[in-house]
Short mmCIF file of C-alpha atoms in Angstrom, two decimals:
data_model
loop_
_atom_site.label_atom_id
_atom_site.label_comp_id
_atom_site.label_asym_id
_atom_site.label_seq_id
_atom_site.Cartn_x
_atom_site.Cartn_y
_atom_site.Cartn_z
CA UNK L 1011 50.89 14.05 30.27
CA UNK L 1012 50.45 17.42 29.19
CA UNK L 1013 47.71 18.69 26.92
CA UNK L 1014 49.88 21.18 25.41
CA UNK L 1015 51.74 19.15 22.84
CA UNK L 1016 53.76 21.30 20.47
CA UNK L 1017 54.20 19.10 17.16
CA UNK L 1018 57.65 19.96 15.81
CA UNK L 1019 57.32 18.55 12.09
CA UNK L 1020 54.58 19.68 9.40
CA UNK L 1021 51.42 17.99 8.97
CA UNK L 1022 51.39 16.61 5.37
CA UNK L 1023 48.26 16.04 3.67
CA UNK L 1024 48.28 13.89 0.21
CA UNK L 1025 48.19 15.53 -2.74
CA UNK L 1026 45.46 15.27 -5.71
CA UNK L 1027 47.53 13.56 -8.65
CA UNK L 1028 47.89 15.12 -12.32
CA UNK L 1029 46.26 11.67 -13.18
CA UNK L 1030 43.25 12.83 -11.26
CA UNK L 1031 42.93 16.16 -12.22
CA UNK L 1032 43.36 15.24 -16.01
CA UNK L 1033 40.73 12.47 -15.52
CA UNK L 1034 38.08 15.05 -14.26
CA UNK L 1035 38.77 17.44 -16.54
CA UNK L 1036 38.36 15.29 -19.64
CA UNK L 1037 34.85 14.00 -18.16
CA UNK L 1038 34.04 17.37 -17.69
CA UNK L 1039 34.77 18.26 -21.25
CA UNK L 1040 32.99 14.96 -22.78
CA UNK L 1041 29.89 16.22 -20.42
CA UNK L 1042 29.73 19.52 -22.24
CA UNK L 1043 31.09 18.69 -25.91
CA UNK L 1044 27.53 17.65 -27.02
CA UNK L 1045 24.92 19.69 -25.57
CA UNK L 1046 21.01 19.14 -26.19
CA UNK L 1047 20.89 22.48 -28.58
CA UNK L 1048 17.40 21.40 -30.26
CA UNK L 1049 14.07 22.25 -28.52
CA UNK L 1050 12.21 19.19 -26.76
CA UNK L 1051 8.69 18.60 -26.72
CA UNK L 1052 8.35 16.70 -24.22
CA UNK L 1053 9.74 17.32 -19.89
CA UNK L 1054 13.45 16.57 -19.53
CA UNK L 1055 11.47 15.11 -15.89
CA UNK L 1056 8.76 12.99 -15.72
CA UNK L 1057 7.09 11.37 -12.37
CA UNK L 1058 5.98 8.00 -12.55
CA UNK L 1059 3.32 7.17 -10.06
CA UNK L 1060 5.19 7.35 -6.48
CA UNK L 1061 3.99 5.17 -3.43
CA UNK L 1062 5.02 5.83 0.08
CA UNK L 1063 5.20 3.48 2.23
CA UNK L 1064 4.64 3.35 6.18
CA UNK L 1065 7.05 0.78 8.36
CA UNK L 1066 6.78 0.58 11.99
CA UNK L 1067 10.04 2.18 12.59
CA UNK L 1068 10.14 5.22 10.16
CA UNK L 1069 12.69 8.07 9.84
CA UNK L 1070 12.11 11.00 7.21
CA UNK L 1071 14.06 12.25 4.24
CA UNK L 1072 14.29 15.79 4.38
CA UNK L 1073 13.43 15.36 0.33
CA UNK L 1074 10.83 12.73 1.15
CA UNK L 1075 8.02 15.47 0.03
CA UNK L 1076 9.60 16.40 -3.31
CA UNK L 1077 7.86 13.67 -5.50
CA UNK L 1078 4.39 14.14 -3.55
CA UNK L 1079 4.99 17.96 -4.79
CA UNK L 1080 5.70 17.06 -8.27
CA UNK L 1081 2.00 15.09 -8.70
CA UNK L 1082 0.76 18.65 -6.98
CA UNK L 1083 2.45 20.69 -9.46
CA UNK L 1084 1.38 18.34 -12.27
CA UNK L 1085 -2.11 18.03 -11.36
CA UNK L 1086 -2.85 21.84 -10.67
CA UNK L 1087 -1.39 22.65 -14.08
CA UNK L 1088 1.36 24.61 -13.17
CA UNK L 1089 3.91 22.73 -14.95
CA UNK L 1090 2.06 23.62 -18.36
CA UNK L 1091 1.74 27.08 -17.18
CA UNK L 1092 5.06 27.76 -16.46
CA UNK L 1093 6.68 26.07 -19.63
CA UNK L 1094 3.98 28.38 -21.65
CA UNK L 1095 4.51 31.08 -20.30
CA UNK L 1096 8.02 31.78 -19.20
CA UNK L 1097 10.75 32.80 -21.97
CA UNK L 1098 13.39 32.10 -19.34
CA UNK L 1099 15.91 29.96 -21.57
CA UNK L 1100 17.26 30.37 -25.24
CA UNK L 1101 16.24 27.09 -25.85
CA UNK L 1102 12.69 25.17 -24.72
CA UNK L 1103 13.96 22.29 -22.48
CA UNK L 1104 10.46 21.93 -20.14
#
């Protein structure tokens, strides 16, 4: 058998429905018809106390680190610092 097989008819791939595309439009919209315009006082994100734990046979998350960095943040200050400080946004959303 020869590795150079020629296929004669199209490949056809299956087509997104208008169902489809009308359903993820109209979640889209609901997302964005009522946005948070109103300043909040307190973090849109909060960490709750995180635990690792250590199995015998562990594998790591490339985003295992990111709550560990949070606490950091948190507990140097720099969260406070940052929402003080930096006019970034029209509206205060820490």
């Amino acid at each position: 058998m020869s590795n150079n097989f020629i296929r004669t008819e199209a490949f056809r791939v299956n087509g997104i429905s208008q169902q489809v595309l009308r359903n993820c439009k109209r979640r889209i919209q609901n997302r964005l018809a009522n946005p948070i315009l109103d300043p909040q006082p307190q973090p849109m994100f909060t960490a709750g106390s995180i635990h690792y734990e250590v199995a015998e046979r562990t594998r790591g998350l490339n985003c295992g680190g990111i709550g560990a960095i949070h606490q950091m943040v948190r507990n140097v200050g720099l969260i406070e610092a940052l929402d003080q400080n930096v006019k970034l946004f029209k509206v205060h959303l820490p």
